[in-house]
Amino acid sequence: MKKLLCIITLFYQFNASAQESVFFSNENNKTFEVDKFGVSVYNANFIKNDEYFNNIADGLTLLGTHLHPEFIYNSNNKTQFKAGIFLIKNFGENNIDFAIPTFSFNYIKNNSQLTIGNLFTKNNHNLIEPLMASEKILSNDVIETGIEYKYDSNKINFDAWLNWENYIRKYSEVREVFTMGMTSKLSVLKHLSIPIQYVYYHRGGQINKKYRSENNLDNTMNFHNLAMGLEYATHPNLNKGFTFGYNYLYHITNTEIEYPFKTGRAHYVTLTYKINHLQFLLAYYNADKFTTAKGNEMFQSYSLKSNINYWNGELDNRYVGLEEPNRSLLFTKVFYQNEIANNIKLGLQIEGYYQLNNSGTINYLLSNKKNQFDYSYGVFLILNDVFKL
């Protein structure tokens, strides 16, 4: 049992050191401490306000609560079955927005962990912000369905998963959708490691209805994102230290209908300083036609504005077709988190984006957005506890 708890602690330490958002939290590592039967309870209450006025991403406010109670059955100290329900309520509405049944099987042996069923990805698989938006964990997308394998040792941290997002039957009107990914970190020296991250997004299917046309969106779509680089960390412990990271980003896709560029690349440089409950992140991002399938919209090279405004009674379509192939940003983030009571954590976060490039000149309505500053702020309170039965 002591060996098992050491393995779980390794998982926790890796996830904590790679954290990029105050909203991230780890799997509850106490679930295997239950002898036979138990209940775990996860509750997150949050607000995140995005004050964005650029030409790429919409400003919005996320405000709500998540509740995820699960029944735990540990047949032994290696195998675990969990069943529960994941509830989402957006504040300001009288109804529950999502009620998702969850089931998962976990198997742990030595440094490996295998999960089949629902994956509760409260840390985005440790993906960097340009590849996976941290706001995902504030939506129902935090619950994934598929399979995940993790391996953690002193030298290698590895996470590979499949998230099946849309199941289809014969003659379905929609396509199957899934995402596959991998994150790994190889320690080569005492403070130096090599991170590699990959995300593959697919829409297709052989048994669904297909409608052929010149601008057909029903053909198979494949999108690949890759990030690789170096990370130098001076953490003497988990409470204080610097981390410098560099990632080279690349994408390739088989369609220019939904995404404007078939290939693209970017550079992402980060400097993080952590002291006790505070963490400071300063980043530089420079893109050459780079786009992502799941990343933060602020890092896209084309506009994702929702175009719901009207000018003199006509729909405002000035953002349609807007591209910023050479998008360049300074990005900063400050967050504070602290355990204010047993298994209850409070967090605060402020982020800012300073745009270094000019926006596209698709029409005269668009102003020059160079030197544009956008920001967001957020607060959360999380309960994450396990009760023995």
XYZ file of C-alpha atoms in Angstrom:
389
model
C 0.000 0.000 0.000
C 2.879 2.405 0.778
C 4.334 1.757 -2.666
C 0.989 2.580 -4.262
C 0.701 5.873 -2.358
C 4.221 6.840 -3.481
C 3.194 6.289 -7.101
C 0.107 8.449 -6.650
C 2.266 11.153 -5.065
C 4.493 11.136 -8.155
C 1.414 11.801 -10.311
C 0.482 14.706 -8.060
C 3.921 16.309 -8.107
C 4.200 16.212 -11.882
C 0.762 17.728 -12.374
C 1.388 20.458 -9.808
C 4.675 21.582 -11.375
C 3.158 21.813 -14.867
C 0.125 23.854 -13.890
C -0.774 26.723 -16.269
C -4.108 27.873 -14.824
C -5.466 28.486 -11.356
C -8.630 26.634 -12.402
C -6.680 23.396 -12.836
C -6.868 20.762 -10.120
C -5.609 17.216 -9.801
C -7.373 13.905 -9.635
C -8.332 13.188 -6.041
C -5.413 11.046 -4.891
C -7.257 9.748 -1.819
C -9.659 7.502 -3.708
C -7.347 4.473 -3.425
C -7.083 4.986 0.324
C -10.665 3.731 0.630
C -10.552 0.102 1.789
C -13.550 -1.127 -0.198
C -16.411 1.347 -0.669
C -16.435 5.124 -0.614
C -17.780 8.326 -2.110
C -15.805 11.155 -3.674
C -17.280 14.641 -4.055
C -15.967 17.366 -6.376
C -17.594 20.793 -6.369
C -16.247 23.816 -8.274
C -17.792 27.287 -8.103
C -16.276 29.810 -10.487
C -16.454 33.070 -12.370
C -14.200 33.985 -15.297
C -14.720 37.251 -17.135
C -12.948 37.752 -20.491
C -12.731 41.436 -21.428
C -11.666 40.946 -25.063
C -12.048 43.692 -27.684
C -9.673 42.381 -30.347
C -10.654 41.099 -33.799
C -9.964 37.404 -33.092
C -11.818 36.208 -29.973
C -15.102 37.117 -28.299
C -15.273 38.497 -24.800
C -17.555 36.465 -22.542
C -18.324 35.640 -18.912
C -18.374 32.114 -17.468
C -20.111 31.850 -14.124
C -21.438 28.652 -12.614
C -20.938 25.540 -10.529
C -19.910 21.912 -11.135
C -20.904 19.046 -8.862
C -19.537 15.525 -9.353
C -20.354 12.899 -6.705
C -18.987 9.401 -7.421
C -19.416 6.015 -5.787
C -16.073 4.195 -5.384
C -15.468 0.465 -5.290
C -11.891 -0.737 -4.784
C -11.706 -4.477 -5.382
C -8.029 -4.375 -4.303
C -5.215 -1.824 -4.102
C -4.733 -1.872 -7.900
C -8.228 -1.868 -9.413
C -11.016 0.639 -8.946
C -14.505 1.201 -10.364
C -16.300 4.551 -10.077
C -19.848 5.578 -11.047
C -21.369 9.001 -10.589
C -23.109 11.958 -12.160
C -21.601 15.250 -13.321
C -23.871 18.292 -12.976
C -23.380 21.804 -14.393
C -25.450 24.834 -13.503
C -24.819 28.259 -14.992
C -25.699 31.021 -12.542
C -28.499 33.245 -13.742
C -30.543 30.298 -15.035
C -33.124 28.249 -13.152
C -32.286 24.895 -14.722
C -29.396 22.423 -14.613
C -27.595 22.737 -17.941
C -25.937 19.304 -18.050
C -26.396 16.042 -16.152
C -23.831 13.510 -17.408
C -23.618 9.952 -16.001
C -19.986 8.941 -15.493
C -18.374 5.511 -15.283
C -14.700 4.629 -15.121
C -12.365 1.731 -14.408
C -8.847 2.428 -13.084
C -5.906 0.072 -12.885
C -2.596 1.038 -11.268
C 0.570 -1.039 -11.275
C 4.078 0.189 -10.552
C 4.446 3.518 -12.427
C 1.510 2.959 -14.786
C -2.137 3.933 -14.597
C -4.848 2.856 -17.054
C -8.326 4.431 -17.146
C -11.222 3.243 -19.312
C -14.532 5.096 -19.447
C -14.968 8.707 -18.404
C -11.856 10.818 -17.942
C -12.205 13.768 -15.574
C -9.484 15.983 -17.074
C -9.296 18.795 -14.545
C -5.753 19.704 -15.671
C -6.174 19.471 -19.488
C -3.647 16.603 -19.685
C -0.971 19.251 -18.888
C -1.277 20.680 -22.410
C 0.006 24.210 -22.979
C -2.537 26.975 -23.563
C -2.061 27.278 -27.369
C -2.924 23.564 -27.772
C -5.756 23.265 -25.235
C -7.719 26.209 -23.851
C -7.844 26.219 -20.061
C -11.496 27.359 -20.227
C -12.375 23.834 -21.358
C -12.404 22.679 -17.737
C -15.138 25.207 -16.916
C -17.541 23.529 -19.365
C -19.004 20.052 -19.833
C -15.978 19.258 -22.027
C -14.024 18.587 -18.831
C -15.694 15.149 -18.899
C -14.096 13.059 -21.642
C -15.028 9.539 -22.746
C -12.474 6.990 -23.848
C -9.221 5.561 -22.603
C -6.105 7.013 -20.986
C -2.684 5.613 -20.098
C -0.229 7.395 -17.789
C 3.339 6.533 -16.915
C 5.346 8.505 -14.338
C 8.884 7.937 -13.161
C 11.858 10.056 -12.162
C 12.887 10.395 -15.828
C 9.675 10.163 -17.867
C 6.180 11.577 -17.489
C 3.783 10.327 -20.151
C 0.044 10.705 -20.784
C -1.782 9.313 -23.837
C -5.555 9.391 -24.302
C -8.482 9.018 -26.670
C -11.585 11.171 -26.181
C -14.587 9.926 -28.215
C -16.706 13.068 -28.532
C -19.537 12.033 -30.849
C -20.896 8.513 -31.345
C -22.809 7.760 -34.567
C -25.138 5.033 -35.765
C -26.014 3.933 -39.280
C -27.443 6.788 -41.342
C -26.674 9.400 -38.685
C -26.997 12.983 -39.892
C -23.760 13.932 -38.116
C -20.197 12.679 -38.192
C -18.153 10.828 -35.609
C -15.761 13.087 -33.719
C -12.801 12.189 -31.555
C -9.607 13.690 -30.205
C -6.399 11.814 -29.485
C -3.442 13.255 -27.663
C -0.128 12.689 -25.973
C 1.960 14.706 -23.538
C 5.393 13.619 -22.404
C 8.335 15.072 -20.549
C 11.782 13.469 -20.571
C 14.308 14.598 -17.954
C 17.768 14.748 -19.545
C 19.650 16.656 -16.825
C 18.962 17.654 -13.240
C 16.984 20.771 -14.207
C 16.509 20.265 -17.961
C 13.711 18.327 -19.645
C 12.272 17.865 -23.147
C 8.474 18.260 -23.417
C 6.577 16.879 -26.418
C 2.840 17.379 -26.913
C 0.548 16.211 -29.691
C -3.188 16.606 -30.381
C -5.074 14.948 -33.250
C -8.659 16.023 -33.997
C -10.826 13.984 -36.397
C -14.297 14.265 -37.893
C -15.498 11.574 -40.280
C -17.268 8.239 -40.330
C -18.234 5.483 -42.770
C -21.855 4.802 -41.764
C -23.293 8.319 -41.525
C -25.187 10.111 -44.301
C -22.929 12.047 -46.643
C -23.933 15.043 -48.734
C -21.556 15.848 -51.555
C -21.232 19.425 -52.789
C -18.562 21.837 -53.929
C -18.176 23.333 -50.446
C -18.890 20.090 -48.637
C -18.106 20.020 -44.902
C -19.064 16.365 -44.522
C -15.827 14.930 -45.856
C -13.286 13.527 -43.407
C -11.377 16.251 -41.588
C -8.036 15.646 -39.848
C -6.164 18.222 -37.817
C -2.744 17.712 -36.214
C -1.079 19.945 -33.604
C 2.456 19.340 -32.366
C 4.563 21.126 -29.747
C 8.102 20.291 -28.730
C 10.887 22.164 -27.014
C 12.920 22.536 -23.832
C 12.114 23.293 -20.203
C 14.586 24.436 -17.573
C 13.301 24.420 -13.988
C 15.083 25.566 -10.837
C 12.408 24.332 -8.410
C 14.186 23.284 -5.218
C 10.719 22.267 -4.044
C 7.104 22.853 -5.041
C 6.896 26.216 -3.222
C 9.528 28.351 -4.928
C 11.490 28.537 -8.177
C 11.770 29.620 -11.825
C 10.791 27.672 -14.928
C 11.830 28.675 -18.448
C 10.126 26.970 -21.374
C 10.318 27.104 -25.141
C 7.952 25.294 -27.503
C 7.997 25.111 -31.279
C 4.418 24.642 -32.518
C 3.275 23.169 -35.813
C -0.053 22.298 -37.388
C -1.214 20.502 -40.509
C -4.758 19.855 -41.727
C -6.400 18.475 -44.854
C -8.983 21.268 -45.200
C -8.944 24.987 -45.938
C -12.727 25.330 -45.640
C -12.951 25.418 -41.842
C -9.352 26.502 -41.241
C -7.656 29.096 -43.490
C -4.156 27.601 -43.488
C -3.254 23.976 -44.178
C 0.071 24.330 -42.366
C 1.511 26.775 -39.898
C 4.047 27.184 -37.132
C 4.630 29.299 -34.035
C 7.053 29.955 -31.202
C 5.881 29.999 -27.581
C 8.305 31.175 -24.865
C 7.347 31.172 -21.177
C 8.969 32.280 -17.951
C 7.267 31.232 -14.702
C 8.109 32.193 -11.153
C 6.398 30.511 -8.222
C 6.643 31.500 -4.584
C 4.397 29.853 -2.007
C 0.787 30.428 -3.106
C 1.587 32.888 -5.924
C 2.599 32.125 -9.496
C 3.645 34.591 -12.228
C 3.770 33.691 -15.923
C 5.190 35.856 -18.704
C 5.000 34.521 -22.268
C 5.784 35.572 -25.844
C 3.865 34.069 -28.760
C 4.696 34.547 -32.439
C 2.752 32.724 -35.155
C 3.199 32.141 -38.870
C -0.261 30.947 -40.049
C -0.537 28.726 -36.980
C -3.988 27.490 -35.921
C -5.202 24.999 -33.344
C -8.188 22.678 -33.116
C -8.648 22.961 -29.336
C -6.433 25.820 -28.212
C -7.152 29.192 -26.671
C -8.881 31.351 -29.297
C -6.550 34.261 -28.501
C -3.711 32.312 -30.159
C -5.560 31.678 -33.439
C -4.475 33.254 -36.724
C -7.998 33.929 -37.946
C -11.123 35.485 -36.462
C -13.586 33.429 -34.433
C -15.822 36.379 -33.580
C -19.482 35.398 -33.412
C -20.710 38.287 -35.640
C -23.946 38.882 -33.752
C -23.884 42.670 -33.958
C -25.938 44.693 -36.413
C -25.111 47.920 -38.288
C -28.200 49.837 -39.467
C -30.260 46.649 -39.281
C -27.758 44.532 -41.227
C -25.687 41.698 -39.774
C -22.146 42.802 -38.985
C -19.974 40.463 -41.044
C -16.751 42.461 -40.956
C -14.890 39.602 -39.245
C -15.784 36.963 -41.841
C -12.566 35.935 -43.563
C -10.367 38.063 -41.303
C -6.893 36.554 -40.947
C -3.857 37.483 -38.889
C -1.238 35.032 -40.204
C 1.578 36.732 -38.288
C -0.163 37.067 -34.919
C 2.182 38.160 -32.155
C 1.333 38.497 -28.458
C 2.818 39.193 -25.072
C 0.887 37.118 -22.562
C 0.991 37.366 -18.787
C -0.814 35.541 -16.013
C -0.813 35.914 -12.227
C -2.633 33.541 -9.954
C -3.001 32.812 -6.282
C -4.298 29.616 -4.740
C -4.509 28.414 -1.170
C -6.237 25.684 0.813
C -8.500 27.690 3.121
C -9.909 24.586 4.841
C -9.404 20.841 4.668
C -9.817 19.853 0.970
C -11.236 23.291 0.061
C -9.161 25.500 -2.243
C -9.583 29.175 -3.159
C -8.050 30.628 -6.310
C -7.719 34.020 -8.007
C -6.401 34.663 -11.519
C -5.638 37.685 -13.729
C -4.372 37.416 -17.323
C -3.445 39.984 -19.936
C -2.740 39.911 -23.681
C -0.825 42.672 -25.474
C -1.045 42.501 -29.271
C 2.143 43.336 -31.176
C 0.873 42.833 -34.740
C -1.515 44.768 -36.946
C -4.895 43.227 -37.689
C -5.914 42.334 -41.217
C -7.321 45.025 -43.511
C -10.257 43.090 -44.924
C -12.493 46.181 -44.864
C -12.556 49.759 -43.636
C -14.622 48.983 -40.501
C -11.725 47.232 -38.799
C -9.414 49.412 -36.768
C -5.715 48.829 -36.336
C -5.446 46.520 -33.304
C -1.692 46.845 -32.788
C -1.021 47.683 -29.119
C -4.454 46.286 -28.203
C -4.608 45.117 -24.569
C -7.164 42.487 -23.507
C -7.520 40.958 -20.080
C -9.513 38.507 -18.013
C -9.946 37.709 -14.346
C -11.405 34.824 -12.420
C -12.205 33.423 -8.990
C -12.972 29.858 -7.946
C -13.679 27.791 -4.868
C -13.190 24.002 -5.098
C -14.151 21.180 -2.732
C -12.455 17.864 -3.483
C -12.915 15.188 -0.827
C -13.321 11.444 -0.282
C -15.510 9.749 2.327
C -15.172 6.136 3.430
C -18.310 4.004 3.710
